[in-house]
């Protein structure tokens, strides 16, 4: 094999993480969020491994189409809902649930009422914007929009109610409490299942549990909660990104490494070159000091990440050899530790793999 960057997807970890989420959800239903190609783990693969979830959440209609084409029979919720007239027939044909978050979608549903005559009504989730200010109706419109949806013959009478948190990963930020209260006030008199919590909401905000939790990150063993990694929180990484050492240089004190010569050797030292770079989706922003594992031993990146290669300080690695396995994140090295050095979050890392990376499945 000429190219050696491998993303190993641990299917057992996905299953065990789902069981762990279910336990914490304490009876609430679990929507497994598999948008962005299953947070980079592979849409169909993630959905298959998460078959025990009560529903799958995807970003857009195209993902729902892919999942149905793959034979996925689970309930699927399209989190951005329809955005063109032709979408509604497709939602019906594929029996996809639609999140309705904007007036323009009510117009689409109204216009579709006649065309839908006799067909099974669409299952709808009404989204209320309680402070994120991205998608959703203002709280003051919840009752009226709910009534308008109820009056449509092409909409199922059982309408779920949802909102999304902006800062639930900060357990001491009162914004989440305010969002929970705003949602309760807006939906107080309405029937329907409640869905508020994402991963951090599930962990830190018991009052947000509701009837459904919509969880992505934790299923993949990823966290956005402060300094705590998914592993610290009791979850297993579902992706291990690895490659091989393809060169070892013995450099002298004062010599520079990589583009722009940003790193200078403080002493005579061995420097390893590993076959991965931003062309594979490894972040170019990963600074000197970003952790890696070389043959299981902790080491750090030095110099700039280039398109195909990274350079590694091997002073702490006993007897490094060409061909040694280099782990960039995953089992043994939380993606959160890497993300911190790259100025991003772990979700961004796993979502960023390019087509050059070879995906393999670990069934254990
Ligand atoms: C509407 C909605 N619900 C739930 C989630 C899942 O969030 P998390 O991956 O943090 O659990 C997302 C992801 O961003 C989302 O957009």
Short mmCIF file of C-alpha atoms and ligand atoms in Angstrom, two decimals:
data_model
loop_
_atom_site.label_atom_id
_atom_site.label_comp_id
_atom_site.label_asym_id
_atom_site.label_seq_id
_atom_site.Cartn_x
_atom_site.Cartn_y
_atom_site.Cartn_z
CA UNK A 1 0.00 0.00 0.00
CA UNK A 2 1.59 3.28 -1.07
CA UNK A 3 -0.48 5.69 0.97
CA UNK A 4 -0.62 4.97 4.66
CA UNK A 5 -3.04 7.34 6.40
CA UNK A 6 -5.74 5.15 7.94
CA UNK A 7 -8.96 6.06 9.73
CA UNK A 8 -9.97 3.00 11.71
CA UNK A 9 -13.63 3.16 12.69
CA UNK A 10 -14.40 1.24 15.86
CA UNK A 11 -17.94 -0.04 15.35
CA UNK A 12 -18.07 -1.62 18.80
CA UNK A 13 -17.22 1.76 20.32
CA UNK A 14 -20.17 3.35 18.49
CA UNK A 15 -22.48 0.66 19.85
CA UNK A 16 -21.13 0.92 23.40
CA UNK A 17 -21.25 4.72 23.34
CA UNK A 18 -24.91 4.53 22.29
CA UNK A 19 -25.64 2.18 25.20
CA UNK A 20 -23.90 4.63 27.53
CA UNK A 21 -25.93 7.57 26.15
CA UNK A 22 -29.12 5.56 26.56
CA UNK A 23 -28.28 4.86 30.18
CA UNK A 24 -27.68 8.55 30.86
CA UNK A 25 -30.84 9.52 28.98
CA UNK A 26 -32.84 7.67 31.67
CA UNK A 27 -35.75 6.64 29.51
CA UNK A 28 -35.70 9.54 27.04
CA UNK A 29 -35.56 8.41 23.41
CA UNK A 30 -32.25 8.80 21.63
CA UNK A 31 -31.85 10.49 18.25
CA UNK A 32 -28.38 9.58 16.99
CA UNK A 33 -27.06 12.53 15.03
CA UNK A 34 -25.17 11.31 11.97
CA UNK A 35 -24.90 14.54 10.02
CA UNK A 36 -21.68 15.53 8.23
CA UNK A 37 -21.16 11.94 7.12
CA UNK A 38 -21.56 10.68 10.67
CA UNK A 39 -19.13 13.30 12.05
CA UNK A 40 -16.67 12.03 9.45
CA UNK A 41 -16.98 8.35 10.42
CA UNK A 42 -19.08 7.47 7.35
CA UNK A 43 -22.84 8.04 7.17
CA UNK A 44 -24.04 4.55 6.26
CA UNK A 45 -21.45 2.88 8.48
CA UNK A 46 -22.35 4.99 11.52
CA UNK A 47 -26.08 4.50 10.94
CA UNK A 48 -25.61 0.73 10.73
CA UNK A 49 -23.65 0.65 13.97
CA UNK A 50 -26.23 2.89 15.67
CA UNK A 51 -29.19 0.80 14.57
CA UNK A 52 -30.49 0.65 18.15
CA UNK A 53 -31.14 4.40 18.26
CA UNK A 54 -34.79 5.49 18.22
CA UNK A 55 -34.11 7.81 15.28
CA UNK A 56 -31.26 9.14 13.20
CA UNK A 57 -30.73 12.89 12.76
CA UNK A 58 -29.25 14.15 9.48
CA UNK A 59 -28.55 17.66 8.24
CA UNK A 60 -30.26 17.59 4.88
CA UNK A 61 -32.57 15.63 2.59
CA UNK A 62 -29.64 14.18 0.62
CA UNK A 63 -28.44 12.31 3.71
CA UNK A 64 -31.92 10.86 4.22
CA UNK A 65 -31.92 9.72 0.59
CA UNK A 66 -28.53 8.07 1.05
CA UNK A 67 -29.65 6.25 4.18
CA UNK A 68 -32.85 4.96 2.61
CA UNK A 69 -30.89 3.87 -0.49
CA UNK A 70 -28.62 1.91 1.87
CA UNK A 71 -31.69 0.12 3.21
CA UNK A 72 -31.88 2.00 6.50
CA UNK A 73 -35.42 1.61 7.84
CA UNK A 74 -35.08 3.60 11.05
CA UNK A 75 -36.93 6.85 11.72
CA UNK A 76 -34.88 9.64 10.14
CA UNK A 77 -35.20 13.31 11.08
CA UNK A 78 -33.92 15.91 8.60
CA UNK A 79 -32.73 18.70 10.88
CA UNK A 80 -32.93 21.49 8.30
CA UNK A 81 -36.25 20.29 6.83
CA UNK A 82 -37.45 20.95 3.26
CA UNK A 83 -36.23 24.00 1.36
CA UNK A 84 -37.73 23.48 -2.11
CA UNK A 85 -41.26 22.53 -3.26
CA UNK A 86 -40.05 19.24 -4.75
CA UNK A 87 -38.56 18.20 -1.41
CA UNK A 88 -41.91 17.42 0.17
CA UNK A 89 -42.83 14.60 -2.20
CA UNK A 90 -39.44 13.10 -1.47
CA UNK A 91 -39.91 13.44 2.30
CA UNK A 92 -43.17 11.55 1.91
CA UNK A 93 -41.83 8.91 -0.45
CA UNK A 94 -38.95 8.14 1.89
CA UNK A 95 -40.96 8.66 5.09
CA UNK A 96 -38.53 11.19 6.51
CA UNK A 97 -39.41 13.49 9.41
CA UNK A 98 -38.99 17.22 8.72
CA UNK A 99 -37.87 19.90 11.15
CA UNK A 100 -39.89 23.05 10.45
CA UNK A 101 -38.05 26.14 11.57
CA UNK A 102 -39.08 28.98 9.21
CA UNK A 103 -42.11 30.69 7.71
CA UNK A 104 -40.90 29.80 4.20
CA UNK A 105 -41.37 26.11 5.05
CA UNK A 106 -44.95 26.71 6.20
CA UNK A 107 -45.58 28.20 2.77
CA UNK A 108 -44.09 25.08 1.15
CA UNK A 109 -46.32 22.84 3.28
CA UNK A 110 -49.44 24.87 2.46
CA UNK A 111 -48.72 24.79 -1.23
CA UNK A 112 -48.21 21.02 -1.03
CA UNK A 113 -51.48 20.24 0.78
CA UNK A 114 -53.42 19.33 -2.38
CA UNK A 115 -50.60 17.35 -3.98
CA UNK A 116 -50.33 15.31 -0.78
CA UNK A 117 -54.01 14.36 -0.83
CA UNK A 118 -54.45 10.84 0.50
CA UNK A 119 -50.77 10.33 1.24
CA UNK A 120 -49.49 9.57 4.73
CA UNK A 121 -49.04 12.93 6.51
CA UNK A 122 -45.54 14.20 7.13
CA UNK A 123 -44.06 13.85 10.62
CA UNK A 124 -42.91 17.26 11.73
CA UNK A 125 -40.68 18.68 14.48
CA UNK A 126 -41.42 22.32 15.28
CA UNK A 127 -38.22 24.17 16.12
CA UNK A 128 -38.28 27.13 18.50
CA UNK A 129 -35.37 29.55 18.65
CA UNK A 130 -34.74 30.16 22.35
CA UNK A 131 -31.47 32.05 21.97
CA UNK A 132 -29.15 30.30 19.51
CA UNK A 133 -30.50 32.60 16.75
CA UNK A 134 -29.78 30.19 13.95
CA UNK A 135 -32.87 28.15 13.04
CA UNK A 136 -36.32 28.33 14.62
CA UNK A 137 -39.43 30.40 15.22
CA UNK A 138 -39.41 33.04 17.95
CA UNK A 139 -40.92 31.68 21.21
CA UNK A 140 -43.83 34.11 20.93
CA UNK A 141 -44.92 32.46 17.66
CA UNK A 142 -44.80 28.85 18.89
CA UNK A 143 -48.52 28.52 19.66
CA UNK A 144 -49.66 30.11 16.41
CA UNK A 145 -47.26 28.08 14.25
CA UNK A 146 -48.26 24.90 16.04
CA UNK A 147 -51.92 25.65 15.27
CA UNK A 148 -51.11 26.35 11.62
CA UNK A 149 -49.25 23.06 11.32
CA UNK A 150 -52.11 21.21 13.01
CA UNK A 151 -54.54 22.68 10.49
CA UNK A 152 -52.60 21.24 7.53
CA UNK A 153 -53.95 17.94 6.19
CA UNK A 154 -50.50 16.92 4.99
CA UNK A 155 -48.94 17.20 8.47
CA UNK A 156 -49.24 14.49 11.12
CA UNK A 157 -51.13 15.72 14.20
CA UNK A 158 -48.40 14.44 16.48
CA UNK A 159 -45.94 17.35 16.30
CA UNK A 160 -42.68 17.15 18.26
CA UNK A 161 -41.24 20.33 19.79
CA UNK A 162 -37.55 21.14 19.81
CA UNK A 163 -34.94 23.76 20.51
CA UNK A 164 -31.14 23.82 20.34
CA UNK A 165 -28.65 25.09 22.91
CA UNK A 166 -25.93 27.62 22.20
CA UNK A 167 -23.70 27.10 25.25
CA UNK A 168 -24.69 23.88 27.01
CA UNK A 169 -21.03 22.79 27.10
CA UNK A 170 -20.42 25.51 29.70
CA UNK A 171 -22.04 23.99 32.76
CA UNK A 172 -21.90 27.27 34.70
CA UNK A 173 -23.31 29.45 31.91
CA UNK A 174 -26.86 30.56 32.81
CA UNK A 175 -27.79 30.87 29.13
CA UNK A 176 -28.86 27.21 28.98
CA UNK A 177 -31.12 27.62 32.01
CA UNK A 178 -32.69 30.65 30.28
CA UNK A 179 -33.17 28.66 27.05
CA UNK A 180 -34.84 25.80 28.96
CA UNK A 181 -37.19 28.28 30.67
CA UNK A 182 -37.98 30.10 27.42
CA UNK A 183 -38.79 26.77 25.75
CA UNK A 184 -41.06 25.71 28.65
CA UNK A 185 -42.95 29.00 28.54
CA UNK A 186 -43.33 28.90 24.75
CA UNK A 187 -44.58 25.31 24.63
CA UNK A 188 -46.43 25.12 27.95
CA UNK A 189 -49.88 24.66 26.46
CA UNK A 190 -48.84 22.55 23.46
CA UNK A 191 -48.98 18.77 23.05
CA UNK A 192 -46.05 16.87 21.69
CA UNK A 193 -42.75 15.26 22.63
CA UNK A 194 -39.98 17.62 23.76
CA UNK A 195 -36.41 17.47 22.42
CA UNK A 196 -33.85 19.91 23.81
CA UNK A 197 -30.54 18.29 24.72
CA UNK A 198 -27.46 17.72 22.59
CA UNK A 199 -24.46 15.83 24.05
CA UNK A 200 -23.45 18.54 26.50
CA UNK A 201 -27.09 19.19 27.40
CA UNK A 202 -27.45 15.52 28.30
CA UNK A 203 -24.35 15.56 30.50
CA UNK A 204 -24.77 18.88 32.26
CA UNK A 205 -28.43 19.88 32.24
CA UNK A 206 -30.83 17.28 33.70
CA UNK A 207 -33.75 19.71 33.28
CA UNK A 208 -33.18 19.52 29.52
CA UNK A 209 -33.66 15.76 29.21
CA UNK A 210 -37.21 15.93 27.81
CA UNK A 211 -38.68 13.06 25.79
CA UNK A 212 -35.85 12.88 23.28
CA UNK A 213 -32.14 13.66 23.39
CA UNK A 214 -30.34 14.49 20.14
CA UNK A 215 -26.81 13.27 20.58
CA UNK A 216 -23.91 13.36 18.15
CA UNK A 217 -20.46 13.92 19.65
CA UNK A 218 -20.66 11.47 22.55
CA UNK A 219 -21.62 8.63 20.21
CA UNK A 220 -18.28 9.09 18.49
CA UNK A 221 -16.48 9.40 21.84
CA UNK A 222 -16.00 13.14 21.31
CA UNK A 223 -16.52 15.99 23.74
CA UNK A 224 -16.85 19.74 23.62
CA UNK A 225 -17.03 20.06 27.40
CA UNK A 226 -14.19 22.29 28.63
CA UNK A 227 -10.94 20.46 29.25
CA UNK A 228 -12.63 17.06 29.44
CA UNK A 229 -12.14 14.62 26.60
CA UNK A 230 -14.72 12.07 25.49
CA UNK A 231 -12.49 9.44 27.13
CA UNK A 232 -12.53 11.40 30.44
CA UNK A 233 -16.34 11.40 30.28
CA UNK A 234 -16.49 7.60 29.97
CA UNK A 235 -16.87 7.26 26.18
CA UNK A 236 -14.64 5.48 23.65
CA UNK A 237 -13.12 7.10 20.56
CA UNK A 238 -14.83 5.71 17.47
CA UNK A 239 -12.09 6.85 15.07
CA UNK A 240 -8.36 6.25 15.33
CA UNK A 241 -6.33 8.14 12.74
CA UNK A 242 -2.91 6.65 12.15
CA UNK A 243 -0.04 6.54 9.70
CA UNK A 244 3.59 5.39 9.54
CA UNK A 245 7.00 6.87 10.16
CA UNK A 246 8.68 7.07 6.76
CA UNK A 247 11.94 8.84 7.62
CA UNK A 248 14.16 9.58 10.61
CA UNK A 249 16.58 12.51 10.53
CA UNK A 250 19.42 13.06 12.97
CA UNK A 251 19.62 16.84 13.18
CA UNK A 252 22.14 19.05 14.91
CA UNK A 253 21.55 21.73 17.51
CA UNK A 254 20.45 24.95 15.78
CA UNK A 255 19.10 23.31 12.59
CA UNK A 256 15.59 24.29 11.48
CA UNK A 257 12.66 22.09 10.51
CA UNK A 258 10.00 22.45 7.82
CA UNK A 259 8.41 25.33 5.90
CA UNK A 260 9.31 28.81 7.11
CA UNK A 261 11.90 27.16 9.37
CA UNK A 262 9.70 27.85 12.38
CA UNK A 263 11.28 25.30 14.72
CA UNK A 264 14.93 25.11 15.71
CA UNK A 265 16.53 22.06 17.33
CA UNK A 266 17.59 22.91 20.92
CA UNK A 267 20.16 20.07 20.82
CA UNK A 268 21.28 17.27 18.54
CA UNK A 269 18.16 15.14 18.17
CA UNK A 270 16.22 12.58 16.10
CA UNK A 271 13.27 13.91 14.12
CA UNK A 272 10.71 11.58 12.56
CA UNK A 273 8.71 12.23 9.40
CA UNK A 274 5.21 10.72 9.25
CA UNK A 275 3.09 10.27 6.13
CA UNK A 276 0.15 12.53 6.85
CA UNK A 277 -0.59 16.21 6.34
CA UNK A 278 -3.31 18.72 5.66
CA UNK A 279 -3.95 16.97 2.34
CA UNK A 280 -5.38 14.15 4.46
CA UNK A 281 -7.33 16.47 6.73
CA UNK A 282 -4.79 16.64 9.54
CA UNK A 283 -5.09 20.29 10.64
CA UNK A 284 -2.44 22.64 9.27
CA UNK A 285 -3.07 24.75 12.36
CA UNK A 286 -1.67 22.01 14.66
CA UNK A 287 1.12 23.87 16.42
CA UNK A 288 4.52 22.62 17.59
CA UNK A 289 3.79 20.61 20.73
CA UNK A 290 0.69 18.87 19.35
CA UNK A 291 0.70 15.32 20.77
CA UNK A 292 1.07 12.12 18.72
CA UNK A 293 1.95 8.54 19.65
CA UNK A 294 4.91 6.84 17.97
CA UNK A 295 4.94 3.06 18.47
CA UNK A 296 2.72 3.76 21.48
CA UNK A 297 5.07 6.33 23.04
CA UNK A 298 4.00 9.96 23.53
CA UNK A 299 5.76 12.45 21.24
CA UNK A 300 5.08 15.91 19.80
CA UNK A 301 4.95 17.62 16.45
CA UNK A 302 7.70 20.10 15.62
CA UNK A 303 7.70 22.53 12.68
CA UNK A 304 4.76 23.24 10.37
CA UNK A 305 2.29 20.64 9.17
CA UNK A 306 2.72 20.34 5.40
CA UNK A 307 0.42 18.84 2.75
CA UNK A 308 1.68 15.27 2.97
CA UNK A 309 3.98 15.16 5.99
CA UNK A 310 4.46 16.08 9.60
CA UNK A 311 7.70 16.17 11.59
CA UNK A 312 7.97 14.73 15.10
CA UNK A 313 10.40 15.19 17.98
CA UNK A 314 11.55 11.61 18.68
CA UNK A 315 13.69 12.34 21.75
CA UNK A 316 11.17 10.58 24.02
CA UNK A 317 10.76 7.50 21.82
CA UNK A 318 13.00 4.54 22.59
CA UNK A 319 14.50 2.98 19.42
CA UNK A 320 12.17 4.52 16.81
CA UNK A 321 12.13 2.76 13.43
CA UNK A 322 10.92 3.42 9.93
CA UNK A 323 7.47 1.86 9.67
CA UNK A 324 6.53 2.58 13.28
CA UNK A 325 2.82 3.28 13.68
CA UNK A 326 2.03 6.91 14.40
CA UNK A 327 -1.36 7.65 16.00
CA UNK A 328 -2.69 11.15 15.41
CA UNK A 329 -5.84 10.75 17.54
CA UNK A 330 -8.24 8.08 18.75
CA UNK A 331 -7.48 5.11 20.96
CA UNK A 332 -4.80 6.21 23.42
CA UNK A 333 -4.84 9.85 22.35
CA UNK A 334 -8.04 11.90 22.66
CA UNK A 335 -8.86 14.07 19.65
CA UNK A 336 -9.62 16.86 22.13
CA UNK A 337 -5.91 17.09 23.08
CA UNK A 338 -5.02 17.58 19.42
CA UNK A 339 -7.89 20.01 18.83
CA UNK A 340 -6.67 22.21 21.68
CA UNK A 341 -3.29 22.62 19.97
CA UNK A 342 -4.96 23.27 16.63
CA UNK A 343 -7.35 25.96 17.87
CA UNK A 344 -10.46 23.94 17.09
CA UNK A 345 -12.81 21.25 18.49
CA UNK A 346 -12.58 17.49 18.09
CA UNK A 347 -15.73 17.38 15.90
CA UNK A 348 -13.94 19.54 13.33
CA UNK A 349 -11.03 17.09 13.23
CA UNK A 350 -13.04 13.93 12.57
CA UNK A 351 -15.24 15.74 10.03
CA UNK A 352 -12.20 16.90 8.09
CA UNK A 353 -10.77 13.66 6.66
CA UNK A 354 -10.17 13.87 2.90
CA UNK A 355 -10.71 11.16 0.29
CA UNK A 356 -7.04 10.24 0.42
CA UNK A 357 -7.51 8.63 3.84
CA UNK A 358 -8.29 4.93 3.77
CA UNK A 359 -11.19 3.98 6.04
CA UNK A 360 -11.15 0.55 7.65
CA UNK A 361 -13.64 -1.00 10.06
CA UNK A 362 -12.82 -2.52 13.42
CA UNK A 363 -15.73 -4.73 14.46
CA UNK A 364 -14.67 -5.32 18.07
C1 LIG B 1 -30.05 20.52 15.96
C2 LIG B 1 -28.95 19.69 16.52
N1 LIG B 1 -29.23 18.80 17.47
C3 LIG B 1 -28.27 18.03 18.01
C4 LIG B 1 -26.95 18.11 17.59
C5 LIG B 1 -25.93 17.20 18.21
O1 LIG B 1 -24.96 17.94 18.94
P1 LIG B 1 -23.79 17.17 19.67
O2 LIG B 1 -22.95 16.55 18.60
O3 LIG B 1 -23.00 18.19 20.41
O4 LIG B 1 -24.41 16.14 20.54
C6 LIG B 1 -26.62 19.04 16.61
C7 LIG B 1 -25.24 19.16 16.20
O5 LIG B 1 -24.69 20.21 16.01
C8 LIG B 1 -27.65 19.85 16.05
O6 LIG B 1 -27.37 20.75 15.10
#
